Amino acid sequence: MPTTSGSGATDRGSGSGATDPGALRPGPGRPATPAEAPAPAPRTGYGAVFAVREFRTVFAAHLISMLGEMAGGVALSVLVYRLTGSPLLSALTFATALLPYVIGGTLLSSVADRYPARRVLVVCDLVHAGCVAAMTVPGMPVAVLLALRCVPAAISPVFSGTRSATLGDIVGGGDLFVLGRSVIRITAQSAQLGGFAAGGLLLAAVSPRAVLAITAAALCCSALLLRFGTRHRPARHTAGAAGGALLGDSLRGVRRLFADRRVRALMLLSWVPPMFVVMPEALLTPYADAQGLDSVGLGLLMCGLPVGAVVSEVLAGSLLGPRGRARLTLPVGVLAALPALGYACDPSFGWALALQVVTGCGVAYSLGLDQWFLAAVEEELRGRAMTVLTAGLMTAQGLGMAVAGAVAEFVPVHVVAASAGGCGALCSLLVALEVRRTVGRGRGGSGVAGSRGETGLTAI
């Protein structure tokens, strides 16, 4: 896929197994030779992604900001609880980090394409840092603290979508793009573990406001890395930047994405399995209480899902090539929530932890899905598409958690968790069948999406 940078990014992508199949077909005056016949796409690994200097900068910025964000989230929750003594308000500090995603992802999505990517990333980091820094002011009302928490959540899908779209410019398309996205996910899952632990350790030594100040500094470091460690690239959608309201442009882009049956099916496949996968995780606190577990046991259960996600994604990205990962996408996506059926037996701590780890392994289906989505979306909509994809994912997970909690008010927790597994597998199967029916319908029915990087899908 061509890139907007116009430099060596395309060449790097073509060496990653992302070559256009047409480049290997015989053309006029160019007869087929045995060497050109069915050559399999060369495998790449995570080392090839980290070989790109600019990607290493993006990775470092992401790691620093994620660790800061996780520690800051814990610190804000503790601060609000100390100020109010209210478990509800303390829990809202986490909820407000998810709920505004759908607003920013819908109304601000065109920012990712209207403005140069580096500028968008740096400004988002600085706005986030400013909001966190304001939280450190003594005497700040709790309502203002929660409002300040909402602002970064609203711009977060714009940041994530812009960064994901830019990966194609940095490392090229094809397998390197897929592995680059994989590294970002692995980092987020690992930072979730390390950030919560770091936040707990820091709070044992300093005040919550001091931890928030450290978070603001981490976000500023991320902004500096992105500003001076990445290249300037022009906006993708220059026509939108020249005229037209931001809101109208965003909504038009969202309508174009949902009007494409192929893109719509792939977005649903990205949202539906995670929505059900997180339901048992959202119920781990009452489940641990019912099992008589202490805070250590609960913490270990909470670690199960991200540990399974990191291990499975690293193995799939390292040991499988693009074709192998594509073959696994639909089966793993359909089966991702199924391990939760084991909760029907009201398992003990050890079995529940195993169920969480196995459930986390289902995240590996995203590797093949990323390449299909990249091939299906028009270049000028890529930033908006990634923004909407991120916003929908976070909203779906928040909705899944809310539904699980509401049902658990009336139904035993282990029954709700098991039901989530069965319903998730069924709904994911319906979405997978729709994806299967849309092969070849990408980019307005041009067949591009069905011909690039999807050999595994057609073989399932």
Coordinates of C-alpha atoms in Angstrom, one line a residue:
M1 CA 0.0 0.0 0.0
P2 CA 1.4 3.4 -0.9
T3 CA 2.3 5.7 1.9
T4 CA 2.0 9.4 2.3
S5 CA 5.6 9.9 3.3
G6 CA 6.8 9.2 -0.2
S7 CA 10.1 7.8 0.9
G8 CA 11.5 4.5 1.8
A9 CA 8.5 3.3 3.9
T10 CA 6.9 1.6 1.0
D11 CA 10.1 -0.3 0.2
R12 CA 10.4 -1.5 3.8
G13 CA 6.8 -2.7 3.7
S14 CA 7.4 -4.6 0.5
G15 CA 10.1 -6.6 2.1
S16 CA 7.9 -7.6 4.9
G17 CA 5.6 -10.0 3.1
A18 CA 3.2 -7.1 2.2
T19 CA 4.1 -7.3 -1.5
D20 CA 1.2 -6.7 -4.0
P21 CA 0.4 -10.2 -5.4
G22 CA 0.3 -8.5 -8.8
A23 CA 4.0 -7.9 -8.6
L24 CA 4.6 -11.6 -8.9
R25 CA 2.3 -12.2 -11.8
P26 CA 3.6 -12.4 -15.3
G27 CA 2.9 -9.4 -17.4
P28 CA 3.2 -8.4 -21.0
G29 CA 6.6 -9.6 -22.3
R30 CA 7.4 -11.1 -18.9
P31 CA 6.7 -14.8 -18.9
A32 CA 6.3 -16.7 -15.7
T33 CA 9.3 -18.5 -14.4
P34 CA 9.6 -21.3 -11.8
A35 CA 11.2 -18.8 -9.4
E36 CA 8.2 -16.5 -9.7
A37 CA 5.5 -19.1 -9.2
P38 CA 3.9 -19.5 -5.8
A39 CA 6.6 -18.0 -3.7
P40 CA 5.3 -17.7 -0.1
A41 CA 5.4 -14.4 1.6
P42 CA 8.6 -14.1 3.5
R43 CA 8.3 -14.2 7.3
T44 CA 9.2 -11.3 9.4
G45 CA 9.6 -10.9 13.1
Y46 CA 9.5 -8.3 15.8
G47 CA 13.2 -7.7 15.2
A48 CA 12.4 -6.3 11.8
V49 CA 10.0 -3.8 13.3
F50 CA 12.4 -2.6 15.9
A51 CA 15.1 -2.2 13.2
V52 CA 13.2 0.9 12.1
R53 CA 14.6 3.8 14.2
E54 CA 11.5 5.9 14.0
F55 CA 9.4 3.0 15.3
R56 CA 11.7 2.6 18.3
T57 CA 11.0 6.2 19.2
V58 CA 7.2 5.6 18.9
F59 CA 7.6 2.5 21.1
A60 CA 9.6 4.3 23.8
A61 CA 7.1 7.2 23.9
H62 CA 4.2 4.7 24.2
L63 CA 5.8 2.8 27.0
I64 CA 6.7 5.9 29.0
S65 CA 3.2 7.4 28.6
M66 CA 1.4 4.1 29.3
L67 CA 3.3 3.5 32.5
G68 CA 2.6 7.0 33.6
E69 CA -1.1 6.7 32.8
M70 CA -1.6 3.5 34.7
A71 CA 0.2 4.8 37.8
G72 CA -1.7 8.1 37.5
G73 CA -5.1 6.2 37.3
V74 CA -4.4 4.4 40.5
A75 CA -3.2 7.6 42.2
L76 CA -6.3 9.6 41.1
S77 CA -8.6 6.8 42.4
V78 CA -6.9 6.9 45.8
L79 CA -6.9 10.6 45.9
V80 CA -10.7 10.8 45.2
Y81 CA -11.4 8.1 47.8
R82 CA -9.3 9.9 50.4
L83 CA -11.2 13.1 49.7
T84 CA -14.7 11.7 49.7
G85 CA -14.6 8.2 51.2
S86 CA -17.0 7.1 48.4
P87 CA -16.3 3.8 46.6
L88 CA -18.6 5.0 43.8
L89 CA -16.7 8.2 43.1
S90 CA -13.4 6.3 43.3
A91 CA -14.7 3.8 40.7
L92 CA -15.9 6.6 38.5
T93 CA -12.3 7.7 38.1
F94 CA -11.8 4.6 36.0
A95 CA -15.2 4.8 34.3
T96 CA -14.5 8.3 33.1
A97 CA -11.4 7.1 31.4
L98 CA -13.6 5.0 29.1
L99 CA -17.0 6.6 28.6
P100 CA -15.9 9.7 26.6
Y101 CA -14.1 7.5 24.0
V102 CA -17.2 7.2 21.8
I103 CA -17.7 11.0 21.8
G104 CA -14.1 11.8 20.8
G105 CA -14.0 8.8 18.4
T106 CA -17.1 10.0 16.6
L107 CA -16.9 13.8 16.7
L108 CA -13.2 14.3 16.4
S109 CA -12.2 11.4 14.2
S110 CA -11.3 13.6 11.2
V111 CA -8.5 15.3 13.2
A112 CA -6.4 12.2 12.5
D113 CA -6.5 12.9 8.7
R114 CA -6.9 16.7 8.5
Y115 CA -3.7 17.6 10.3
P116 CA -0.1 16.3 10.2
A117 CA 0.3 13.2 12.3
R118 CA 3.2 14.4 14.4
R119 CA 1.4 17.6 15.4
V120 CA -1.7 15.7 16.4
L121 CA 0.3 13.2 18.6
V122 CA 2.3 15.9 20.3
V123 CA -0.7 18.2 21.0
C124 CA -2.7 15.3 22.4
D125 CA 0.2 14.3 24.8
L126 CA 0.6 17.9 25.9
V127 CA -3.2 18.4 26.5
H128 CA -3.2 15.2 28.5
A129 CA -0.2 16.3 30.5
G130 CA -1.9 19.6 31.2
C131 CA -5.0 18.0 32.5
V132 CA -3.0 15.7 34.8
A133 CA -0.9 18.6 36.1
A134 CA -4.1 20.5 36.9
M135 CA -5.2 17.6 39.1
T136 CA -2.2 18.2 41.4
V137 CA -3.5 21.6 42.5
P138 CA -4.5 21.4 46.2
G139 CA -8.2 22.0 46.9
M140 CA -9.3 21.0 43.4
P141 CA -13.0 19.9 43.7
V142 CA -13.7 16.2 43.0
A143 CA -16.2 17.2 40.2
V144 CA -13.4 19.1 38.5
L145 CA -11.0 16.2 38.9
L146 CA -13.4 13.9 37.2
A147 CA -14.0 16.4 34.4
L148 CA -10.3 16.7 33.9
R149 CA -10.2 12.9 33.6
C150 CA -12.8 13.0 30.8
V151 CA -10.7 15.3 28.5
P152 CA -7.8 12.9 27.9
A153 CA -10.4 10.1 27.4
A154 CA -12.1 12.1 24.7
I155 CA -8.9 12.8 22.7
S156 CA -7.3 9.4 23.4
P157 CA -9.0 7.7 20.4
V158 CA -7.7 10.5 18.2
F159 CA -4.2 9.9 19.5
S160 CA -4.4 6.1 19.1
G161 CA -6.0 6.3 15.7
T162 CA -3.4 8.8 14.4
R163 CA -0.5 6.6 15.8
S164 CA -2.0 3.4 14.3
A165 CA -2.4 5.1 10.9
T166 CA 1.1 6.5 11.0
L167 CA 2.6 3.1 11.6
G168 CA 1.9 2.3 8.0
D169 CA 4.0 5.3 7.0
I170 CA 6.8 4.4 9.4
V171 CA 7.3 0.7 8.8
G172 CA 5.3 0.2 5.6
G173 CA 2.2 -1.9 5.1
G174 CA 1.7 -5.6 5.3
D175 CA 3.3 -7.8 8.0
L176 CA 5.4 -5.0 9.5
F177 CA 2.3 -2.9 10.1
V178 CA 0.6 -5.9 11.7
L179 CA 3.6 -6.6 14.0
G180 CA 3.9 -2.9 14.8
R181 CA 0.3 -2.8 16.0
S182 CA 1.0 -6.0 17.9
V183 CA 3.9 -4.4 19.7
I184 CA 1.7 -1.5 20.7
R185 CA -0.9 -3.9 22.1
I186 CA 1.7 -5.9 24.0
T187 CA 3.1 -2.8 25.5
A188 CA -0.3 -1.6 26.6
Q189 CA -1.0 -5.0 28.3
S190 CA 2.4 -5.1 29.9
A191 CA 2.2 -1.5 31.1
Q192 CA -1.1 -2.3 32.7
L193 CA 0.6 -4.8 34.9
G194 CA 3.8 -2.7 35.5
G195 CA 1.9 0.6 35.8
F196 CA -0.5 -0.6 38.5
A197 CA 2.4 -2.1 40.4
A198 CA 4.5 1.0 40.0
G199 CA 1.5 3.1 41.1
G200 CA 1.1 1.0 44.3
L201 CA 4.8 1.3 45.1
L202 CA 4.9 5.0 44.5
L203 CA 1.9 5.6 46.7
A204 CA 3.6 3.8 49.5
A205 CA 6.4 6.5 49.3
V206 CA 4.8 9.7 48.1
S207 CA 1.3 11.3 48.0
P208 CA -1.2 10.7 45.2
R209 CA -0.6 14.3 43.9
A210 CA 3.1 13.6 43.6
V211 CA 2.3 10.5 41.5
L212 CA 0.1 12.6 39.3
A213 CA 2.9 15.0 38.8
I214 CA 5.2 12.1 37.7
T215 CA 2.5 11.1 35.3
A216 CA 2.4 14.6 33.8
A217 CA 6.2 14.5 33.4
A218 CA 6.0 11.2 31.7
L219 CA 3.5 12.5 29.2
C220 CA 5.7 15.5 28.5
C221 CA 8.6 13.1 27.8
S222 CA 6.4 11.2 25.4
A223 CA 5.6 14.5 23.6
L224 CA 9.3 15.4 23.3
L225 CA 10.2 12.0 21.9
L226 CA 7.5 12.2 19.3
R227 CA 8.3 15.8 18.3
F228 CA 12.0 15.2 17.8
G229 CA 12.2 11.5 17.1
T230 CA 9.6 11.2 14.3
R231 CA 9.4 12.8 10.9
H232 CA 6.9 15.4 9.7
R233 CA 4.3 14.0 7.3
P234 CA 1.6 16.0 5.6
A235 CA -2.1 15.5 6.4
R236 CA -3.8 12.7 4.4
H237 CA -7.0 14.6 3.8
T238 CA -5.9 18.0 2.6
A239 CA -9.2 18.8 1.2
G240 CA -10.8 18.5 4.6
A241 CA -8.1 20.6 6.2
A242 CA -8.7 23.4 3.7
G243 CA -12.4 23.7 4.4
G244 CA -15.4 22.2 6.0
A245 CA -16.3 22.0 9.7
L246 CA -14.4 19.5 11.8
L247 CA -17.6 18.0 13.1
G248 CA -19.2 17.6 9.7
D249 CA -16.1 16.1 8.2
S250 CA -15.8 13.6 11.1
L251 CA -19.4 12.5 10.7
R252 CA -19.1 12.2 7.0
G253 CA -16.1 10.0 7.4
V254 CA -17.9 7.8 10.0
R255 CA -20.8 7.4 7.6
R256 CA -18.5 6.4 4.8
L257 CA -16.9 3.8 6.9
F258 CA -20.2 2.2 8.1
A259 CA -21.5 2.4 4.5
D260 CA -18.8 -0.1 3.4
R261 CA -20.1 -3.6 4.3
R262 CA -16.6 -5.0 4.4
V263 CA -15.2 -2.3 6.8
R264 CA -18.4 -2.5 8.9
A265 CA -18.0 -6.3 9.3
L266 CA -14.3 -6.0 10.3
M267 CA -15.1 -3.3 12.9
L268 CA -17.7 -5.5 14.4
L269 CA -15.2 -8.4 14.5
S270 CA -12.8 -6.1 16.3
W271 CA -15.5 -5.0 18.9
V272 CA -17.7 -8.0 19.6
P273 CA -15.3 -10.7 21.0
P274 CA -13.6 -8.2 23.4
M275 CA -17.0 -7.0 24.7
F276 CA -17.7 -10.5 26.0
V277 CA -14.2 -11.4 26.9
V278 CA -14.0 -8.6 29.5
M279 CA -17.3 -9.5 31.2
P280 CA -15.8 -12.2 33.5
E281 CA -12.9 -9.9 34.3
A282 CA -15.3 -7.1 35.4
L283 CA -16.8 -9.6 37.9
L284 CA -13.6 -10.8 39.4
T285 CA -13.9 -8.6 42.6
P286 CA -17.2 -10.1 43.7
Y287 CA -16.1 -13.6 42.5
A288 CA -13.0 -13.4 44.6
D289 CA -15.0 -12.2 47.6
A290 CA -17.4 -15.2 47.1
Q291 CA -14.3 -17.5 47.0
G292 CA -12.9 -15.9 50.2
L293 CA -9.8 -14.7 48.4
D294 CA -7.7 -11.8 49.8
S295 CA -6.4 -8.9 47.8
V296 CA -3.4 -10.9 46.6
G297 CA -5.6 -13.5 45.1
L298 CA -7.7 -10.9 43.4
G299 CA -4.6 -9.2 42.0
L300 CA -3.4 -12.5 40.6
L301 CA -6.8 -13.1 38.9
M302 CA -6.7 -9.6 37.4
C303 CA -3.2 -10.4 36.0
G304 CA -4.5 -13.5 34.2
L305 CA -6.1 -11.8 31.1
P306 CA -3.2 -9.5 30.2
V307 CA -0.6 -12.3 30.8
G308 CA -2.4 -14.6 28.4
A309 CA -2.8 -11.7 25.9
V310 CA 0.9 -10.9 26.0
V311 CA 2.1 -14.5 25.7
S312 CA -0.2 -15.4 22.9
E313 CA 0.5 -12.3 20.8
V314 CA 4.3 -12.7 21.2
L315 CA 4.1 -16.3 20.1
A316 CA 1.8 -15.7 17.2
G317 CA 3.8 -12.8 16.0
S318 CA 7.1 -14.6 16.4
L319 CA 6.3 -18.1 15.2
L320 CA 3.7 -17.6 12.6
G321 CA 3.9 -15.9 9.2
P322 CA 1.1 -13.7 7.8
R323 CA -0.7 -16.6 6.2
G324 CA -0.7 -18.6 9.4
R325 CA -2.0 -15.7 11.5
A326 CA -4.7 -15.1 8.9
R327 CA -5.9 -18.7 9.1
L328 CA -6.3 -18.3 12.9
T329 CA -8.2 -15.0 12.9
L330 CA -11.8 -16.2 12.5
P331 CA -11.5 -19.4 14.6
V332 CA -9.7 -17.7 17.5
G333 CA -12.0 -14.7 17.3
V334 CA -15.1 -16.9 17.6
L335 CA -13.6 -19.0 20.4
A336 CA -12.1 -16.2 22.4
A337 CA -14.9 -15.9 24.9
L338 CA -15.6 -19.6 25.1
P339 CA -13.3 -20.5 28.0
A340 CA -15.6 -18.5 30.3
L341 CA -18.0 -21.4 30.1
G342 CA -15.8 -23.0 32.7
Y343 CA -17.2 -20.6 35.3
A344 CA -20.4 -22.6 35.2
C345 CA -18.7 -25.1 37.5
D346 CA -17.9 -22.3 40.0
P347 CA -14.2 -23.0 39.8
S348 CA -11.7 -22.5 42.6
F349 CA -8.9 -19.9 42.5
G350 CA -6.5 -22.0 40.4
W351 CA -9.0 -23.0 37.8
A352 CA -10.4 -19.5 37.6
L353 CA -6.9 -18.1 37.0
A354 CA -6.3 -20.7 34.3
L355 CA -9.6 -19.6 32.6
Q356 CA -8.5 -16.0 32.7
V357 CA -5.1 -16.8 31.1
V358 CA -6.7 -18.9 28.3
T359 CA -9.2 -16.2 27.7
G360 CA -6.5 -13.7 27.3
C361 CA -4.9 -15.8 24.6
G362 CA -7.8 -15.0 22.3
V363 CA -6.3 -11.5 21.7
A364 CA -4.0 -13.1 19.1
Y365 CA -6.9 -13.0 16.6
S366 CA -6.2 -9.3 16.2
L367 CA -3.0 -9.9 14.2
G368 CA -4.7 -11.1 11.1
L369 CA -7.6 -8.7 11.6
D370 CA -5.3 -5.7 11.5
Q371 CA -4.0 -6.5 8.0
W372 CA -7.5 -7.1 6.6
F373 CA -8.7 -3.8 8.0
L374 CA -5.7 -1.9 6.6
A375 CA -6.4 -3.4 3.1
A376 CA -10.1 -2.6 3.3
V377 CA -9.9 1.1 4.2
E378 CA -9.2 3.9 1.8
E379 CA -5.9 5.7 2.3
E380 CA -7.5 9.1 3.0
L381 CA -9.8 7.6 5.7
R382 CA -7.1 5.5 7.4
G383 CA -6.7 7.9 10.4
R384 CA -10.4 8.2 10.9
A385 CA -10.9 4.5 10.6
M386 CA -8.3 3.7 13.2
T387 CA -9.8 6.4 15.5
V388 CA -13.3 5.0 15.2
L389 CA -12.0 1.4 15.6
T390 CA -10.3 2.4 18.9
A391 CA -13.3 4.3 20.2
G392 CA -15.6 1.4 19.4
L393 CA -13.4 -1.1 21.0
M394 CA -13.2 0.8 24.3
T395 CA -16.9 1.6 24.3
A396 CA -17.8 -2.0 23.6
Q397 CA -15.6 -3.2 26.5
G398 CA -17.1 -0.6 28.8
L399 CA -20.6 -1.6 27.7
G400 CA -19.7 -5.3 28.3
M401 CA -18.5 -4.5 31.8
A402 CA -21.6 -2.5 32.6
V403 CA -24.0 -5.2 31.4
A404 CA -22.2 -7.9 33.3
G405 CA -22.3 -5.8 36.5
A406 CA -26.0 -5.1 36.1
V407 CA -27.0 -8.7 35.5
A408 CA -24.8 -9.8 38.4
E409 CA -27.1 -7.8 40.7
F410 CA -29.7 -10.5 40.2
V411 CA -27.9 -13.6 39.0
P412 CA -24.9 -15.4 40.6
V413 CA -21.6 -14.1 39.4
H414 CA -20.3 -17.4 38.1
V415 CA -23.5 -17.9 36.1
V416 CA -23.2 -14.5 34.5
A417 CA -19.5 -15.2 33.6
A418 CA -20.4 -18.5 32.0
S419 CA -23.3 -17.0 30.1
A420 CA -21.0 -14.3 28.7
G421 CA -18.8 -17.1 27.3
G422 CA -21.7 -18.8 25.5
C423 CA -23.3 -15.6 24.2
G424 CA -19.9 -14.3 23.1
A425 CA -19.1 -17.3 21.1
L426 CA -22.5 -17.2 19.4
C427 CA -22.4 -13.5 18.6
S428 CA -18.7 -13.7 17.4
L429 CA -19.7 -16.6 15.1
L430 CA -22.4 -14.5 13.5
V431 CA -20.0 -11.6 12.9
A432 CA -17.3 -14.0 11.5
L433 CA -19.8 -15.3 9.0
E434 CA -20.5 -11.8 7.9
V435 CA -16.8 -11.2 7.5
R436 CA -16.5 -14.4 5.5
R437 CA -19.3 -13.2 3.2
T438 CA -17.6 -9.8 2.5
V439 CA -14.3 -11.2 1.1
G440 CA -13.6 -9.2 -2.1
R441 CA -16.0 -6.4 -1.2
G442 CA -13.3 -3.9 0.2
R443 CA -12.8 -0.5 -1.3
G444 CA -16.1 -0.2 -3.0
G445 CA -16.2 -3.7 -4.2
S446 CA -12.9 -3.4 -6.1
G447 CA -11.7 -6.7 -4.6
V448 CA -8.6 -5.1 -3.2
A449 CA -9.4 -6.3 0.3
G450 CA -10.0 -9.8 -0.9
S451 CA -6.7 -10.0 -2.8
R452 CA -4.2 -8.5 -0.4
G453 CA -3.1 -10.3 2.7
E454 CA -6.3 -12.4 3.1
T455 CA -5.2 -15.7 1.6
G456 CA -5.8 -17.3 5.0
L457 CA -9.4 -16.1 5.1
T458 CA -10.4 -17.6 1.8
A459 CA -8.9 -20.9 2.8
I460 CA -10.9 -21.3 6.0

